[in-house]
Amino acid sequence: TVRAILTITPEKWTRLCQVLPDGLLRRPAIPGQWSALECLHHLTAAEAVFAFRLNCFLEGRSEFPGYDPNSAEERIDPAATPAALSAEFNRRRAASLQALAKVTEAHLERRARHAELGPVTLGELLHEWAAHDLNHTIQAEHALMQPLILGSGPWQPSFADHLLAQGA
């Protein structure tokens, strides 16, 4: 399941970036929340962190630092087009999947100390990674659906659980 999610996430983002207009991808769900493109930006930046942590486990390191989103995200061009950002995410994820292919059942119980969370296993890290993908993909989809909900007229009440803003 984890590998499947980690494999399909970049495929989904590639397709979204190919078919959706730039303005929709850059539109936040509501002011102060991330747009779909900002979610992809975060996933792309975070990929380096997950790859680093995976390699820590594979190399038998006993600890790794916490996540500093500012340092990781500075390495991504904030002006990147959706296509360029999607391509970069795909490139990074492909490298991660190659490293993930080395993981065996025995590796999953390996432990390391996370600087903020304490002891964690590789299996837990992999589950967090897949959940992180899904979390930010759902967040992006919420941003993408807002103008569609607002334009749905009498069907709008059907989306009450998903409507984040009353004005466009």
PDB file of C-alpha atoms in Angstrom:
ATOM      1  CA  THR A   1       0.000   0.000   0.000  1.00  0.00           C
ATOM      2  CA  VAL A   2       2.747   2.451   0.952  1.00  0.00           C
ATOM      3  CA  ARG A   3       4.728   1.808  -2.217  1.00  0.00           C
ATOM      4  CA  ALA A   4       1.590   2.072  -4.339  1.00  0.00           C
ATOM      5  CA  ILE A   5       0.699   5.466  -2.873  1.00  0.00           C
ATOM      6  CA  LEU A   6       4.258   6.735  -3.228  1.00  0.00           C
ATOM      7  CA  THR A   7       4.223   5.572  -6.855  1.00  0.00           C
ATOM      8  CA  ILE A   8       0.883   7.055  -7.914  1.00  0.00           C
ATOM      9  CA  THR A   9       1.234  10.440  -6.206  1.00  0.00           C
ATOM     10  CA  PRO A  10       3.635  11.919  -8.796  1.00  0.00           C
ATOM     11  CA  GLU A  11       1.542  10.463 -11.621  1.00  0.00           C
ATOM     12  CA  LYS A  12      -1.538  12.199 -10.243  1.00  0.00           C
ATOM     13  CA  TRP A  13       0.298  15.517  -9.880  1.00  0.00           C
ATOM     14  CA  THR A  14       1.667  15.287 -13.426  1.00  0.00           C
ATOM     15  CA  ARG A  15      -1.829  14.851 -14.785  1.00  0.00           C
ATOM     16  CA  LEU A  16      -3.278  17.686 -12.674  1.00  0.00           C
ATOM     17  CA  CYS A  17      -0.521  20.040 -13.834  1.00  0.00           C
ATOM     18  CA  GLN A  18      -1.042  19.029 -17.476  1.00  0.00           C
ATOM     19  CA  VAL A  19      -4.790  19.568 -17.632  1.00  0.00           C
ATOM     20  CA  LEU A  20      -5.710  22.272 -15.117  1.00  0.00           C
ATOM     21  CA  PRO A  21      -5.269  25.987 -15.765  1.00  0.00           C
ATOM     22  CA  ASP A  22      -2.424  27.756 -14.016  1.00  0.00           C
ATOM     23  CA  GLY A  23      -4.810  30.147 -12.260  1.00  0.00           C
ATOM     24  CA  LEU A  24      -6.754  27.303 -10.666  1.00  0.00           C
ATOM     25  CA  LEU A  25      -3.570  25.569  -9.510  1.00  0.00           C
ATOM     26  CA  ARG A  26      -2.393  28.817  -7.897  1.00  0.00           C
ATOM     27  CA  ARG A  27      -5.746  29.659  -6.262  1.00  0.00           C
ATOM     28  CA  PRO A  28      -5.772  29.041  -2.488  1.00  0.00           C
ATOM     29  CA  ALA A  29      -8.804  27.330  -1.004  1.00  0.00           C
ATOM     30  CA  ILE A  30      -9.319  30.406   1.178  1.00  0.00           C
ATOM     31  CA  PRO A  31      -6.953  33.259   2.017  1.00  0.00           C
ATOM     32  CA  GLY A  32      -4.136  32.010   4.204  1.00  0.00           C
ATOM     33  CA  GLN A  33      -4.325  28.407   3.021  1.00  0.00           C
ATOM     34  CA  TRP A  34      -2.146  26.735   0.418  1.00  0.00           C
ATOM     35  CA  SER A  35      -3.059  26.485  -3.229  1.00  0.00           C
ATOM     36  CA  ALA A  36      -2.695  23.164  -5.032  1.00  0.00           C
ATOM     37  CA  LEU A  37       0.617  24.382  -6.449  1.00  0.00           C
ATOM     38  CA  GLU A  38       1.860  25.296  -2.975  1.00  0.00           C
ATOM     39  CA  CYS A  39       0.957  21.774  -1.833  1.00  0.00           C
ATOM     40  CA  LEU A  40       3.018  20.365  -4.710  1.00  0.00           C
ATOM     41  CA  HIS A  41       5.849  22.743  -3.824  1.00  0.00           C
ATOM     42  CA  HIS A  42       5.803  21.399  -0.262  1.00  0.00           C
ATOM     43  CA  LEU A  43       5.707  17.767  -1.411  1.00  0.00           C
ATOM     44  CA  THR A  44       8.649  18.412  -3.732  1.00  0.00           C
ATOM     45  CA  ALA A  45      10.700  20.060  -0.992  1.00  0.00           C
ATOM     46  CA  ALA A  46       9.770  17.419   1.579  1.00  0.00           C
ATOM     47  CA  GLU A  47      10.857  14.652  -0.792  1.00  0.00           C
ATOM     48  CA  ALA A  48      14.495  15.442  -0.006  1.00  0.00           C
ATOM     49  CA  VAL A  49      13.756  15.048   3.702  1.00  0.00           C
ATOM     50  CA  PHE A  50      12.018  11.692   3.295  1.00  0.00           C
ATOM     51  CA  ALA A  51      14.794  10.416   1.012  1.00  0.00           C
ATOM     52  CA  PHE A  52      17.419  11.506   3.537  1.00  0.00           C
ATOM     53  CA  ARG A  53      15.589   9.748   6.379  1.00  0.00           C
ATOM     54  CA  LEU A  54      15.127   6.578   4.335  1.00  0.00           C
ATOM     55  CA  ASN A  55      18.854   6.532   3.621  1.00  0.00           C
ATOM     56  CA  CYS A  56      19.600   7.059   7.326  1.00  0.00           C
ATOM     57  CA  PHE A  57      17.700   3.859   8.083  1.00  0.00           C
ATOM     58  CA  LEU A  58      19.275   1.926   5.204  1.00  0.00           C
ATOM     59  CA  GLU A  59      22.757   3.034   6.317  1.00  0.00           C
ATOM     60  CA  GLY A  60      22.039   2.024   9.911  1.00  0.00           C
ATOM     61  CA  ARG A  61      22.305   5.518  11.396  1.00  0.00           C
ATOM     62  CA  SER A  62      20.909   5.782  14.890  1.00  0.00           C
ATOM     63  CA  GLU A  63      19.435   9.285  14.650  1.00  0.00           C
ATOM     64  CA  PHE A  64      18.365  12.039  12.277  1.00  0.00           C
ATOM     65  CA  PRO A  65      17.296  15.672  12.661  1.00  0.00           C
ATOM     66  CA  GLY A  66      13.777  17.050  12.680  1.00  0.00           C
ATOM     67  CA  TYR A  67      12.237  18.693   9.639  1.00  0.00           C
ATOM     68  CA  ASP A  68      12.983  22.355   8.994  1.00  0.00           C
ATOM     69  CA  PRO A  69      10.538  23.336   6.244  1.00  0.00           C
ATOM     70  CA  ASN A  70      12.276  26.627   5.583  1.00  0.00           C
ATOM     71  CA  SER A  71      15.645  25.112   4.765  1.00  0.00           C
ATOM     72  CA  ALA A  72      14.204  22.398   2.516  1.00  0.00           C
ATOM     73  CA  GLU A  73      11.789  24.615   0.645  1.00  0.00           C
ATOM     74  CA  GLU A  74      14.412  27.242  -0.142  1.00  0.00           C
ATOM     75  CA  ARG A  75      15.942  24.788  -2.611  1.00  0.00           C
ATOM     76  CA  ILE A  76      12.836  24.815  -4.829  1.00  0.00           C
ATOM     77  CA  ASP A  77      12.304  27.662  -7.278  1.00  0.00           C
ATOM     78  CA  PRO A  78       9.188  29.465  -5.979  1.00  0.00           C
ATOM     79  CA  ALA A  79       8.479  30.775  -9.494  1.00  0.00           C
ATOM     80  CA  ALA A  80       8.537  27.319 -11.102  1.00  0.00           C
ATOM     81  CA  THR A  81       5.738  26.581 -13.535  1.00  0.00           C
ATOM     82  CA  PRO A  82       3.349  23.771 -12.618  1.00  0.00           C
ATOM     83  CA  ALA A  83       4.912  21.555 -15.309  1.00  0.00           C
ATOM     84  CA  ALA A  84       8.449  22.245 -14.084  1.00  0.00           C
ATOM     85  CA  LEU A  85       7.501  21.655 -10.459  1.00  0.00           C
ATOM     86  CA  SER A  86       5.723  18.429 -11.331  1.00  0.00           C
ATOM     87  CA  ALA A  87       8.765  17.260 -13.314  1.00  0.00           C
ATOM     88  CA  GLU A  88      11.051  18.031 -10.360  1.00  0.00           C
ATOM     89  CA  PHE A  89       8.757  16.147  -7.979  1.00  0.00           C
ATOM     90  CA  ASN A  90       8.743  13.189 -10.383  1.00  0.00           C
ATOM     91  CA  ARG A  91      12.538  13.248 -10.626  1.00  0.00           C
ATOM     92  CA  ARG A  92      12.978  13.303  -6.861  1.00  0.00           C
ATOM     93  CA  ARG A  93      10.338  10.656  -6.247  1.00  0.00           C
ATOM     94  CA  ALA A  94      11.846   8.329  -8.874  1.00  0.00           C
ATOM     95  CA  ALA A  95      15.148   8.452  -6.980  1.00  0.00           C
ATOM     96  CA  SER A  96      13.320   7.806  -3.709  1.00  0.00           C
ATOM     97  CA  LEU A  97      11.506   4.820  -5.188  1.00  0.00           C
ATOM     98  CA  GLN A  98      14.847   3.347  -6.282  1.00  0.00           C
ATOM     99  CA  ALA A  99      16.078   3.607  -2.690  1.00  0.00           C
ATOM    100  CA  LEU A 100      12.774   2.224  -1.400  1.00  0.00           C
ATOM    101  CA  ALA A 101      13.220  -0.836  -3.627  1.00  0.00           C
ATOM    102  CA  LYS A 102      16.176  -1.811  -1.401  1.00  0.00           C
ATOM    103  CA  VAL A 103      13.961  -2.027   1.698  1.00  0.00           C
ATOM    104  CA  THR A 104      13.302  -5.544   2.961  1.00  0.00           C
ATOM    105  CA  GLU A 105      10.870  -6.763   5.630  1.00  0.00           C
ATOM    106  CA  ALA A 106      13.793  -6.885   8.063  1.00  0.00           C
ATOM    107  CA  HIS A 107      14.508  -3.191   7.521  1.00  0.00           C
ATOM    108  CA  LEU A 108      11.004  -2.150   8.612  1.00  0.00           C
ATOM    109  CA  GLU A 109      11.718  -2.692  12.315  1.00  0.00           C
ATOM    110  CA  ARG A 110      14.980  -0.739  12.284  1.00  0.00           C
ATOM    111  CA  ARG A 111      14.917   2.069  14.825  1.00  0.00           C
ATOM    112  CA  ALA A 112      16.413   5.527  14.822  1.00  0.00           C
ATOM    113  CA  ARG A 113      15.951   8.547  17.043  1.00  0.00           C
ATOM    114  CA  HIS A 114      14.067  11.436  15.491  1.00  0.00           C
ATOM    115  CA  ALA A 115      15.261  14.713  17.023  1.00  0.00           C
ATOM    116  CA  GLU A 116      11.701  15.800  17.892  1.00  0.00           C
ATOM    117  CA  LEU A 117       9.671  12.582  18.090  1.00  0.00           C
ATOM    118  CA  GLY A 118      12.084  10.172  19.736  1.00  0.00           C
ATOM    119  CA  PRO A 119      12.425   6.541  18.623  1.00  0.00           C
ATOM    120  CA  VAL A 120      10.769   5.659  15.309  1.00  0.00           C
ATOM    121  CA  THR A 121      10.925   2.647  13.007  1.00  0.00           C
ATOM    122  CA  LEU A 122      11.439   2.627   9.276  1.00  0.00           C
ATOM    123  CA  GLY A 123       7.977   1.104   8.901  1.00  0.00           C
ATOM    124  CA  GLU A 124       6.480   4.064  10.762  1.00  0.00           C
ATOM    125  CA  LEU A 125       8.411   6.512   8.591  1.00  0.00           C
ATOM    126  CA  LEU A 126       7.121   4.855   5.417  1.00  0.00           C
ATOM    127  CA  HIS A 127       3.525   5.022   6.643  1.00  0.00           C
ATOM    128  CA  GLU A 128       3.981   8.692   7.551  1.00  0.00           C
ATOM    129  CA  TRP A 129       5.430   9.369   4.095  1.00  0.00           C
ATOM    130  CA  ALA A 130       2.428   7.851   2.304  1.00  0.00           C
ATOM    131  CA  ALA A 131      -0.024   9.595   4.649  1.00  0.00           C
ATOM    132  CA  HIS A 132       1.835  12.876   4.029  1.00  0.00           C
ATOM    133  CA  ASP A 133       1.362  12.409   0.266  1.00  0.00           C
ATOM    134  CA  LEU A 134      -2.353  11.787   0.690  1.00  0.00           C
ATOM    135  CA  ASN A 135      -2.805  14.601   3.208  1.00  0.00           C
ATOM    136  CA  HIS A 136      -1.375  17.257   0.911  1.00  0.00           C
ATOM    137  CA  THR A 137      -3.082  15.828  -2.176  1.00  0.00           C
ATOM    138  CA  ILE A 138      -6.430  16.054  -0.360  1.00  0.00           C
ATOM    139  CA  GLN A 139      -5.532  19.586   0.748  1.00  0.00           C
ATOM    140  CA  ALA A 140      -4.809  20.488  -2.877  1.00  0.00           C
ATOM    141  CA  GLU A 141      -8.060  18.932  -4.054  1.00  0.00           C
ATOM    142  CA  HIS A 142      -9.966  21.019  -1.514  1.00  0.00           C
ATOM    143  CA  ALA A 143      -8.388  24.134  -3.011  1.00  0.00           C
ATOM    144  CA  LEU A 144      -9.217  22.979  -6.543  1.00  0.00           C
ATOM    145  CA  MET A 145     -12.836  22.197  -5.756  1.00  0.00           C
ATOM    146  CA  GLN A 146     -13.750  25.540  -4.133  1.00  0.00           C
ATOM    147  CA  PRO A 147     -14.586  27.451  -7.339  1.00  0.00           C
ATOM    148  CA  LEU A 148     -16.424  24.397  -8.665  1.00  0.00           C
ATOM    149  CA  ILE A 149     -18.561  24.180  -5.537  1.00  0.00           C
ATOM    150  CA  LEU A 150     -19.257  27.905  -5.654  1.00  0.00           C
ATOM    151  CA  GLY A 151     -20.416  27.531  -9.262  1.00  0.00           C
ATOM    152  CA  SER A 152     -22.634  24.509  -8.633  1.00  0.00           C
ATOM    153  CA  GLY A 153     -25.766  26.528  -7.856  1.00  0.00           C
ATOM    154  CA  PRO A 154     -28.514  24.455  -6.250  1.00  0.00           C
ATOM    155  CA  TRP A 155     -26.131  21.504  -5.770  1.00  0.00           C
ATOM    156  CA  GLN A 156     -23.935  23.547  -3.437  1.00  0.00           C
ATOM    157  CA  PRO A 157     -25.529  22.070  -0.263  1.00  0.00           C
ATOM    158  CA  SER A 158     -24.310  18.639  -1.424  1.00  0.00           C
ATOM    159  CA  PHE A 159     -20.786  19.903  -0.827  1.00  0.00           C
ATOM    160  CA  ALA A 160     -21.371  21.544   2.556  1.00  0.00           C
ATOM    161  CA  ASP A 161     -18.663  19.384   4.166  1.00  0.00           C
ATOM    162  CA  HIS A 162     -16.121  20.635   1.625  1.00  0.00           C
ATOM    163  CA  LEU A 163     -17.007  24.288   1.163  1.00  0.00           C
ATOM    164  CA  LEU A 164     -14.343  26.412   2.831  1.00  0.00           C
ATOM    165  CA  ALA A 165     -15.350  29.861   1.583  1.00  0.00           C
ATOM    166  CA  GLN A 166     -18.596  31.615   0.798  1.00  0.00           C
ATOM    167  CA  GLY A 167     -17.086  34.078  -1.698  1.00  0.00           C
ATOM    168  CA  ALA A 168     -14.798  33.583  -4.651  1.00  0.00           C
TER     169      ALA A 168
END
